[in-house]
Short mmCIF file of N, CA, C and O in Angstrom, two decimals:
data_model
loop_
_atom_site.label_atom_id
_atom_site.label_comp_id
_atom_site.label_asym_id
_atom_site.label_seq_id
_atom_site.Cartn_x
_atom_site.Cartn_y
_atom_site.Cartn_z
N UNK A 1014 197.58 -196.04 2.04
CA UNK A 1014 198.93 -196.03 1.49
C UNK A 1014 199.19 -194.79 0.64
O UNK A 1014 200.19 -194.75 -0.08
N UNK A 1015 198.30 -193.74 0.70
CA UNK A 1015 198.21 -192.62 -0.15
C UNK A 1015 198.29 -192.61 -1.64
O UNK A 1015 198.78 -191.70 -2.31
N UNK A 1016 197.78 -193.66 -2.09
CA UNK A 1016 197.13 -193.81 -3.35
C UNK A 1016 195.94 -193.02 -3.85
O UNK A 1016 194.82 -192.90 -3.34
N UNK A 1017 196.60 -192.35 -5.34
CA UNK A 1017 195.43 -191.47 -5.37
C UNK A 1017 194.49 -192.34 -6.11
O UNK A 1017 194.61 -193.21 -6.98
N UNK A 1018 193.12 -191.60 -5.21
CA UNK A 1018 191.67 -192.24 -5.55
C UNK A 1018 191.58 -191.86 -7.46
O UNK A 1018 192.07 -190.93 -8.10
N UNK A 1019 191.06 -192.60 -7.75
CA UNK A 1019 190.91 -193.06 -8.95
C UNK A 1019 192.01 -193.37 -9.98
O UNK A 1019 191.73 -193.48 -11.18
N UNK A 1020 192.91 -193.48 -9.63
CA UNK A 1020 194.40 -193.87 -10.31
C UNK A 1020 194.34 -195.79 -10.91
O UNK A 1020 194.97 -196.27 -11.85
N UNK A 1021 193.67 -196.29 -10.26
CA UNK A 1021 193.18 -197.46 -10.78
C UNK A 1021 192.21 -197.47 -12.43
O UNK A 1021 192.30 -198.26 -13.37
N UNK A 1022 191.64 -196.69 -12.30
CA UNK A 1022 190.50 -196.30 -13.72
C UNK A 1022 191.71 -195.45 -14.48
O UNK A 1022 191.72 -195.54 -15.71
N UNK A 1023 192.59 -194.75 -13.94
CA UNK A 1023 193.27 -194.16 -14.96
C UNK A 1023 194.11 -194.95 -15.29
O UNK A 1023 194.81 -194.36 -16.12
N UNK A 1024 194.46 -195.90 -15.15
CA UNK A 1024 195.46 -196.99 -15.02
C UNK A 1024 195.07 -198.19 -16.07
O UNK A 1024 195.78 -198.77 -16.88
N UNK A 1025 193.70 -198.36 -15.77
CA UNK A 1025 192.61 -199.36 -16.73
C UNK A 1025 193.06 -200.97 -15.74
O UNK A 1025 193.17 -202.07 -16.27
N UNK A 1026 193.19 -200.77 -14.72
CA UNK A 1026 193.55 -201.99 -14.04
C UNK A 1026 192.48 -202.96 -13.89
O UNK A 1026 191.32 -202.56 -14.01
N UNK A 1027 192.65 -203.85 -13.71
CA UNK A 1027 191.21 -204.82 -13.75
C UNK A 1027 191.35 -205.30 -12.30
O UNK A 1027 191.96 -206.26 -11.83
N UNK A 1028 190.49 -204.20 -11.64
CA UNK A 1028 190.13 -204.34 -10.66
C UNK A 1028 188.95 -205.35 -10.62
O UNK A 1028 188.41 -205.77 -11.65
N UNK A 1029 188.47 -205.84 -8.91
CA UNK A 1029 187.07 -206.42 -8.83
C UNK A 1029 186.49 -205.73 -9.49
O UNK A 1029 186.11 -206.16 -10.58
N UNK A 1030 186.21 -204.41 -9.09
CA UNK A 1030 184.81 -203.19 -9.61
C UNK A 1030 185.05 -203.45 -11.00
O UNK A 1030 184.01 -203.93 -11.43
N UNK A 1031 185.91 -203.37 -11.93
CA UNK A 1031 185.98 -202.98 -13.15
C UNK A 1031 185.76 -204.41 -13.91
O UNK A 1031 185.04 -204.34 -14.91
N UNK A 1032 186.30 -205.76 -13.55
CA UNK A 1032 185.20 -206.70 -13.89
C UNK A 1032 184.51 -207.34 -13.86
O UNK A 1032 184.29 -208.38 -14.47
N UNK A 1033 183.90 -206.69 -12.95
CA UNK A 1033 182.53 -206.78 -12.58
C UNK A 1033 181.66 -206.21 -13.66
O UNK A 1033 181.00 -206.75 -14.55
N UNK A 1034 181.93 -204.53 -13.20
CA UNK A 1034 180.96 -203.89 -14.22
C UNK A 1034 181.05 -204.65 -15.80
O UNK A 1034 180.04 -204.95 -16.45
N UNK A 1035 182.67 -204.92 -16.33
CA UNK A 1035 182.52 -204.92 -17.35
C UNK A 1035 181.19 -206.05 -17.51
O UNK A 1035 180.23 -205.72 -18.21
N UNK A 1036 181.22 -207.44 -16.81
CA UNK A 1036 180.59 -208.26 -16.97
C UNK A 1036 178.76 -207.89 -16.88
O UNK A 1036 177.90 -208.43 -17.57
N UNK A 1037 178.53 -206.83 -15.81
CA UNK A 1037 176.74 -206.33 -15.66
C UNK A 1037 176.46 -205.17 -16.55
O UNK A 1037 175.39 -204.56 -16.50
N UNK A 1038 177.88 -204.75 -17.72
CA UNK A 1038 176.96 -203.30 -18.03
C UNK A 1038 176.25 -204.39 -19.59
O UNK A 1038 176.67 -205.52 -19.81
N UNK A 1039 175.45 -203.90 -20.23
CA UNK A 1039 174.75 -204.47 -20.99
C UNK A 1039 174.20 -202.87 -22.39
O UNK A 1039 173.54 -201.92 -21.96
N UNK A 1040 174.44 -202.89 -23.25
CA UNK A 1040 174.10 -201.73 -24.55
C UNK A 1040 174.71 -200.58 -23.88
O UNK A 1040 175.80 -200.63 -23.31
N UNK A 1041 173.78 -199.29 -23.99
CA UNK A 1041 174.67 -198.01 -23.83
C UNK A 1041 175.70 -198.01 -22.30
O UNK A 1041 176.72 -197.39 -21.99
N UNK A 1042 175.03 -198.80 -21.74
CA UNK A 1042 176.37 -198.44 -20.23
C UNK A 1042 177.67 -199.09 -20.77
O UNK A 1042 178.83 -198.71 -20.64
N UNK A 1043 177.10 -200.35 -21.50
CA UNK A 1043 178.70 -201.11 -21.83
C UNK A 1043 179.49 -200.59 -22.93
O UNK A 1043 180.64 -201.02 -23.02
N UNK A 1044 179.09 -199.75 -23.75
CA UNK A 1044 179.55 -198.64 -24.24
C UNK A 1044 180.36 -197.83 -23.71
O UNK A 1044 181.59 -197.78 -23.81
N UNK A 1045 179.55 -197.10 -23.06
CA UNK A 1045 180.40 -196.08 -22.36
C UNK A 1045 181.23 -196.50 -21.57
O UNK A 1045 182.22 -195.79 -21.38
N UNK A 1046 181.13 -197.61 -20.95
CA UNK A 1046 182.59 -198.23 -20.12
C UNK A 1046 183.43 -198.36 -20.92
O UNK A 1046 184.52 -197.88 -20.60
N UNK A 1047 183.34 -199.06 -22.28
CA UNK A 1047 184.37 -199.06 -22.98
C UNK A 1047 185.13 -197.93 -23.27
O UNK A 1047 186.32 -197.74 -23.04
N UNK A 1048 184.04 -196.94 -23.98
CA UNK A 1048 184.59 -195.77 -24.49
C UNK A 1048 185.88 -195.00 -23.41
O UNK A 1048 187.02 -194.65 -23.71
N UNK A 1049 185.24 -194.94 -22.23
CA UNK A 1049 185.87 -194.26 -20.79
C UNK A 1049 187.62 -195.23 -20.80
O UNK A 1049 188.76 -194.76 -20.77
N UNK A 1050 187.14 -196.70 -20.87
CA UNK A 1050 188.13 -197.46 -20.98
C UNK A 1050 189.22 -197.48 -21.85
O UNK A 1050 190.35 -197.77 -21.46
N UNK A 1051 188.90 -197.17 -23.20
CA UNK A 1051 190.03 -197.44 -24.48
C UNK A 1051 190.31 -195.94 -24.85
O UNK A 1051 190.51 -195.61 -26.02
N UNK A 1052 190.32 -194.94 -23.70
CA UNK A 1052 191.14 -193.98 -24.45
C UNK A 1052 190.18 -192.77 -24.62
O UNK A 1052 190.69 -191.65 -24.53
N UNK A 1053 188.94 -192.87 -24.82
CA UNK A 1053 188.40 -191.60 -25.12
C UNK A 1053 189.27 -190.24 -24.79
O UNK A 1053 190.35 -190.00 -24.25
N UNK A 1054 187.98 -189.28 -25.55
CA UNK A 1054 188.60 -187.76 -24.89
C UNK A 1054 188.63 -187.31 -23.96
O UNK A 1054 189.23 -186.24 -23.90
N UNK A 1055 187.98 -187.90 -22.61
CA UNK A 1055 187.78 -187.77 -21.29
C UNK A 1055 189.11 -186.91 -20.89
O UNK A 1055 190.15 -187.27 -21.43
N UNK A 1056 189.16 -185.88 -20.05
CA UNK A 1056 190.28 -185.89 -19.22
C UNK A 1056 190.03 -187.01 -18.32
O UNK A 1056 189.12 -187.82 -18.17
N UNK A 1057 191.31 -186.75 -17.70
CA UNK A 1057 191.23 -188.03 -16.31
C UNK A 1057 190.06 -187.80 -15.38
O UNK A 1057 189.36 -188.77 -15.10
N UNK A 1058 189.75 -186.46 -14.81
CA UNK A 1058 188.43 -186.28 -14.10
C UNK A 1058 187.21 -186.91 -14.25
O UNK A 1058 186.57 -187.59 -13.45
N UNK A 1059 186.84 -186.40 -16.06
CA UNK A 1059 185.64 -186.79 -16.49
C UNK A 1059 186.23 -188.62 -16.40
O UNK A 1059 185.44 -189.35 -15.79
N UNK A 1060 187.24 -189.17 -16.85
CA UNK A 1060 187.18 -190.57 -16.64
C UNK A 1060 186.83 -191.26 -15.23
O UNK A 1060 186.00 -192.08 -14.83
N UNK A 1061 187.55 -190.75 -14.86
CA UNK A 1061 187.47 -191.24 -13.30
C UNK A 1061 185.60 -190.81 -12.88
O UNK A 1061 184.83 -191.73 -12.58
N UNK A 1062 185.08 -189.28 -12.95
CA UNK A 1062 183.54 -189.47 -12.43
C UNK A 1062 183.11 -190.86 -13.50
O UNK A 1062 182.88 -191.95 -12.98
N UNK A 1063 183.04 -190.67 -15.00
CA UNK A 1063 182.30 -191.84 -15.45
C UNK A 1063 182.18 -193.02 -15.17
O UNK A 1063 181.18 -193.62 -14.79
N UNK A 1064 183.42 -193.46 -15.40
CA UNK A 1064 183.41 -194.74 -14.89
C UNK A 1064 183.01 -194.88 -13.26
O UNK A 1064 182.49 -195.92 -12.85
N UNK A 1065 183.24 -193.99 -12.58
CA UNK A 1065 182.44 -194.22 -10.91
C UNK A 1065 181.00 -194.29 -11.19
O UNK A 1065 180.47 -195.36 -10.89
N UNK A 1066 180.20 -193.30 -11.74
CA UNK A 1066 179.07 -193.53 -12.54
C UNK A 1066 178.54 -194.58 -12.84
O UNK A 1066 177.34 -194.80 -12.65
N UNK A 1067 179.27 -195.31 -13.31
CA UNK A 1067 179.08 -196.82 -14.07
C UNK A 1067 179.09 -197.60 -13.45
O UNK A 1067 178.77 -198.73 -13.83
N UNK A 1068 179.43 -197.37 -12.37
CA UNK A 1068 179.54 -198.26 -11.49
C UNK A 1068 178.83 -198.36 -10.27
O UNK A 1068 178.72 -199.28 -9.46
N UNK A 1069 178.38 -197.22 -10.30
CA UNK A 1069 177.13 -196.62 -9.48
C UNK A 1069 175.95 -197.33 -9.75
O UNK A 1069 175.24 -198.10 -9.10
N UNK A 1070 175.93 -196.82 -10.96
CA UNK A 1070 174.46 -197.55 -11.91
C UNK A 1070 174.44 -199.10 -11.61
O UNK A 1070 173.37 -199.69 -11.54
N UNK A 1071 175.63 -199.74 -11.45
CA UNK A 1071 175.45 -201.40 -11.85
C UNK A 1071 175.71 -201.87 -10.48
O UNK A 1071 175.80 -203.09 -10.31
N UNK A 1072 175.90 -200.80 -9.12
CA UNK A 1072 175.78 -201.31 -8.02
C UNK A 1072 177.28 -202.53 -7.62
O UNK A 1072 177.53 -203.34 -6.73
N UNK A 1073 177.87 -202.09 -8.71
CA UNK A 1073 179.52 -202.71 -8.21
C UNK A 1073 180.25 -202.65 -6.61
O UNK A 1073 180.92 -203.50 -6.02
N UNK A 1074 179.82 -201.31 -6.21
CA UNK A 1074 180.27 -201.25 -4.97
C UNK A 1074 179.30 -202.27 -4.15
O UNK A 1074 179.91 -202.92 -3.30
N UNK A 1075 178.35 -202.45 -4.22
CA UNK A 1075 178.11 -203.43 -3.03
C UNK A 1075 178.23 -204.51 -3.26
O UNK A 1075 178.63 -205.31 -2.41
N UNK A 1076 177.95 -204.85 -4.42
CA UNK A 1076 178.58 -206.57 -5.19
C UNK A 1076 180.23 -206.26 -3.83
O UNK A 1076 180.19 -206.68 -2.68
N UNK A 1077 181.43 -205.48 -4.40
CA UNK A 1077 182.32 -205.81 -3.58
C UNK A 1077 182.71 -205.87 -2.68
O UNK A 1077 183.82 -206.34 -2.44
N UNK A 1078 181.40 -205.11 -1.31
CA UNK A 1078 181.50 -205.02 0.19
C UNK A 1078 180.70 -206.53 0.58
O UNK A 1078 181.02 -207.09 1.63
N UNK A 1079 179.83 -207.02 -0.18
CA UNK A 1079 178.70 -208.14 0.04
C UNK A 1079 180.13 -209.29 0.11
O UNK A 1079 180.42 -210.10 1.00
N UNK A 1080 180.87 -208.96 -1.27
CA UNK A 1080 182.30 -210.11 -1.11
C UNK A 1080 183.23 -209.65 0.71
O UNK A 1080 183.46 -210.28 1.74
N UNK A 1081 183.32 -209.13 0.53
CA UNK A 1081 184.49 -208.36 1.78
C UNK A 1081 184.01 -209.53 3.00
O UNK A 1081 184.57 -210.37 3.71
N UNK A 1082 182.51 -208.97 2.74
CA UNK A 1082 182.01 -209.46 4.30
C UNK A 1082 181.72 -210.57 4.56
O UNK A 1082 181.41 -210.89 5.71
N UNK A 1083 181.76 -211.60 3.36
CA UNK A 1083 181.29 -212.69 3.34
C UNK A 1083 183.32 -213.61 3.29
O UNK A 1083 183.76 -214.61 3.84
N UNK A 1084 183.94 -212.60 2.37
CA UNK A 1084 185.64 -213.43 3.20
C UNK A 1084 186.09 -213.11 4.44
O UNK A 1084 187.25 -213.30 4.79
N UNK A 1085 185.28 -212.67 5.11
CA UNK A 1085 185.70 -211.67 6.52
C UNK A 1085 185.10 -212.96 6.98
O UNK A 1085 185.84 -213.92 7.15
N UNK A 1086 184.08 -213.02 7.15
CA UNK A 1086 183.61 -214.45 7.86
C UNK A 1086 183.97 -215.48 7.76
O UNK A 1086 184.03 -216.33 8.64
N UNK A 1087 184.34 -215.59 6.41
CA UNK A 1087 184.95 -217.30 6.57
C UNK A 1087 186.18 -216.90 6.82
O UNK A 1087 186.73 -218.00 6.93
N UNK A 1088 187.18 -215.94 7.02
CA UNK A 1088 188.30 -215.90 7.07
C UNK A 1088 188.07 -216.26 9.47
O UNK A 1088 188.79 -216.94 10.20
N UNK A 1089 186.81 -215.42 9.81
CA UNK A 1089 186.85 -215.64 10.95
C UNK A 1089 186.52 -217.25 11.19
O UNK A 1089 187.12 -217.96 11.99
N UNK A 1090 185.84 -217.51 10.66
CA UNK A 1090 185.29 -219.16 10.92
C UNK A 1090 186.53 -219.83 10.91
O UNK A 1090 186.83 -220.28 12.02
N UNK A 1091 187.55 -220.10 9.80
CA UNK A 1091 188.57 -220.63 9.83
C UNK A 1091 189.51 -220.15 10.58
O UNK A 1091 190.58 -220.76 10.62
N UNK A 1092 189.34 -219.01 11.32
CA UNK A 1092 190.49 -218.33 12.77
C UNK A 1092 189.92 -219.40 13.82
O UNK A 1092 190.70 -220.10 14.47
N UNK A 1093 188.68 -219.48 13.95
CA UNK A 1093 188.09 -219.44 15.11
C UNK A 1093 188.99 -221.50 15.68
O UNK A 1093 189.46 -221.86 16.76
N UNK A 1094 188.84 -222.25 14.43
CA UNK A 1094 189.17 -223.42 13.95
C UNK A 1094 190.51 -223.44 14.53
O UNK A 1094 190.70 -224.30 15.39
N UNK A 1095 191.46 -222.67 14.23
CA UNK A 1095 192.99 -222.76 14.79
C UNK A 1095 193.39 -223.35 16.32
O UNK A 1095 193.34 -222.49 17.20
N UNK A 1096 193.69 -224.37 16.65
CA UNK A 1096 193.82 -225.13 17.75
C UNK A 1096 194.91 -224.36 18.61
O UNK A 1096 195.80 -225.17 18.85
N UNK A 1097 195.19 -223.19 19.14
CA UNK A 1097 195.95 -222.41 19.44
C UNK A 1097 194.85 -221.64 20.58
O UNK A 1097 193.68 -221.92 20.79
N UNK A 1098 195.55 -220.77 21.07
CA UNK A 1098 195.04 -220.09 22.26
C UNK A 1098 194.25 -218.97 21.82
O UNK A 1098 194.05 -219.18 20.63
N UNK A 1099 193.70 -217.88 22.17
CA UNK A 1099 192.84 -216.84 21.59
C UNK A 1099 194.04 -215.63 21.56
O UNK A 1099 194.26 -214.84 20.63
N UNK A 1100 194.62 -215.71 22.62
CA UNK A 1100 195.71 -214.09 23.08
C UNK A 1100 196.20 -214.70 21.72
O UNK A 1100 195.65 -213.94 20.92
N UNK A 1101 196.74 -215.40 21.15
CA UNK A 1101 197.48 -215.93 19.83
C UNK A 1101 197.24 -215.72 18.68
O UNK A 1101 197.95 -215.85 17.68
N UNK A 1102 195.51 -215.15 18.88
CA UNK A 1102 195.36 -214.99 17.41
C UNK A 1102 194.64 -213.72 17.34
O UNK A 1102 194.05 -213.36 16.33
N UNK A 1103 194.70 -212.88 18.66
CA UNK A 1103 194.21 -211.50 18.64
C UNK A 1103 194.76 -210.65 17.54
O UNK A 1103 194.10 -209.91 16.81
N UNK A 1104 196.32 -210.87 17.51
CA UNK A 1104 196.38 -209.93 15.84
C UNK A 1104 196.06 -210.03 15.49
O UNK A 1104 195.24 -209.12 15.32
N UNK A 1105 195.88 -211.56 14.34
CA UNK A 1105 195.04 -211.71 13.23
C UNK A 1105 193.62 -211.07 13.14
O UNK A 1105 193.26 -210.57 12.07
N UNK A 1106 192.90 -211.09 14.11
CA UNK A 1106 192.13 -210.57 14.90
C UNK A 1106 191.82 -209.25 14.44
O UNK A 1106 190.89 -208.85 13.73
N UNK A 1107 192.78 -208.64 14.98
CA UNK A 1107 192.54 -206.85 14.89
C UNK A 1107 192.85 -206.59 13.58
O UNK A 1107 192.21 -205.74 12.97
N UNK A 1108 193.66 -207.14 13.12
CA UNK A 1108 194.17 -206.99 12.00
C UNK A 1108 193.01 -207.27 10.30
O UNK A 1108 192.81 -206.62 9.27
N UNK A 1109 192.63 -208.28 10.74
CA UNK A 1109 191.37 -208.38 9.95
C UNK A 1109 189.78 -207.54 10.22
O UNK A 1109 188.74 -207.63 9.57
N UNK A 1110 190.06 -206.84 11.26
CA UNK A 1110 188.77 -206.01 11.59
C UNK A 1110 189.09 -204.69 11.32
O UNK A 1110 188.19 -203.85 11.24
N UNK A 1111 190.92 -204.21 11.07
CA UNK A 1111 190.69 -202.83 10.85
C UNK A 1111 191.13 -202.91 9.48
O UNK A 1111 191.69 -201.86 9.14
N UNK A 1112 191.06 -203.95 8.39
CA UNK A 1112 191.09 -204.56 7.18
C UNK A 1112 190.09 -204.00 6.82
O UNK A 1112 190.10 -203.00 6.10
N UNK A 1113 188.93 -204.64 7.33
CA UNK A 1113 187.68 -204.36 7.52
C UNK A 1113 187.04 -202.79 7.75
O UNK A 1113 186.22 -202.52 6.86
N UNK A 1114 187.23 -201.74 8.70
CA UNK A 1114 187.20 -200.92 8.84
C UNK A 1114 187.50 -200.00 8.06
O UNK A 1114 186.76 -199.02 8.04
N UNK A 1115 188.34 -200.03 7.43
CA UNK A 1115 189.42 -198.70 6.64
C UNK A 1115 188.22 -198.35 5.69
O UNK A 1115 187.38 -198.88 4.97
N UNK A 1116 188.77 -196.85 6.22
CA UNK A 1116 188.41 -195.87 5.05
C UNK A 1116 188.87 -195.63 3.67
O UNK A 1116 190.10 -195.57 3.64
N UNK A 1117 188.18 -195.45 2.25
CA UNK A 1117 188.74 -195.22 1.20
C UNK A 1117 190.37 -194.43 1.37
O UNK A 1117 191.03 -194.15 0.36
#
């Protein structure tokens, strides 16, 4: 949708990733999330690498692909369930696999 990448952290949105981390960082990381979070002197750059950083460290990104793939499945299990024809539910279908697919 041409959203710029890291506009969420500059934003302070409470994304999955962001509480997440807030919840796994623990002494100096949860620090510095904060700090990155409430304003510091960061430009937006340095905010945006840190907090990616932080999130690096606490392995947030796969905590949220491990979720993706695990509602991807039950979202298919409960397609599969629909008492309807298959040609019927091929959108949903494609539609949830290039859900799935997309690039940042």
């Amino acid at each position: 949708f041409g959203k710029k990448i890291g506009g969420d952290i500059l934003c302070n949105k409470k994304t999955y990733l962001l509480i997440h981390a807030l919840q796994l960082a623990k002494g100096e990381t949860a620090f510095t999330l904060q700090a990155l979070m409430n304003g510091s002197s960061a430009t937006p750059e340095e905010k945006i690498d840190g907090v990616r950083a932080v999130y690096d460290q606490l392995g947030v990104r796969q905590i949220a692909l491990d979720a993706m793939e695990m509602y991807y499945q039950k979202a298919l299990e409960h397609l599969a369930k629909v008492s309807v024809p298959d040609t019927r539910k091929s959108i949903l279908l494609r539609l949830a696999r290039d859900l799935m697919n997309r690039k940042d």
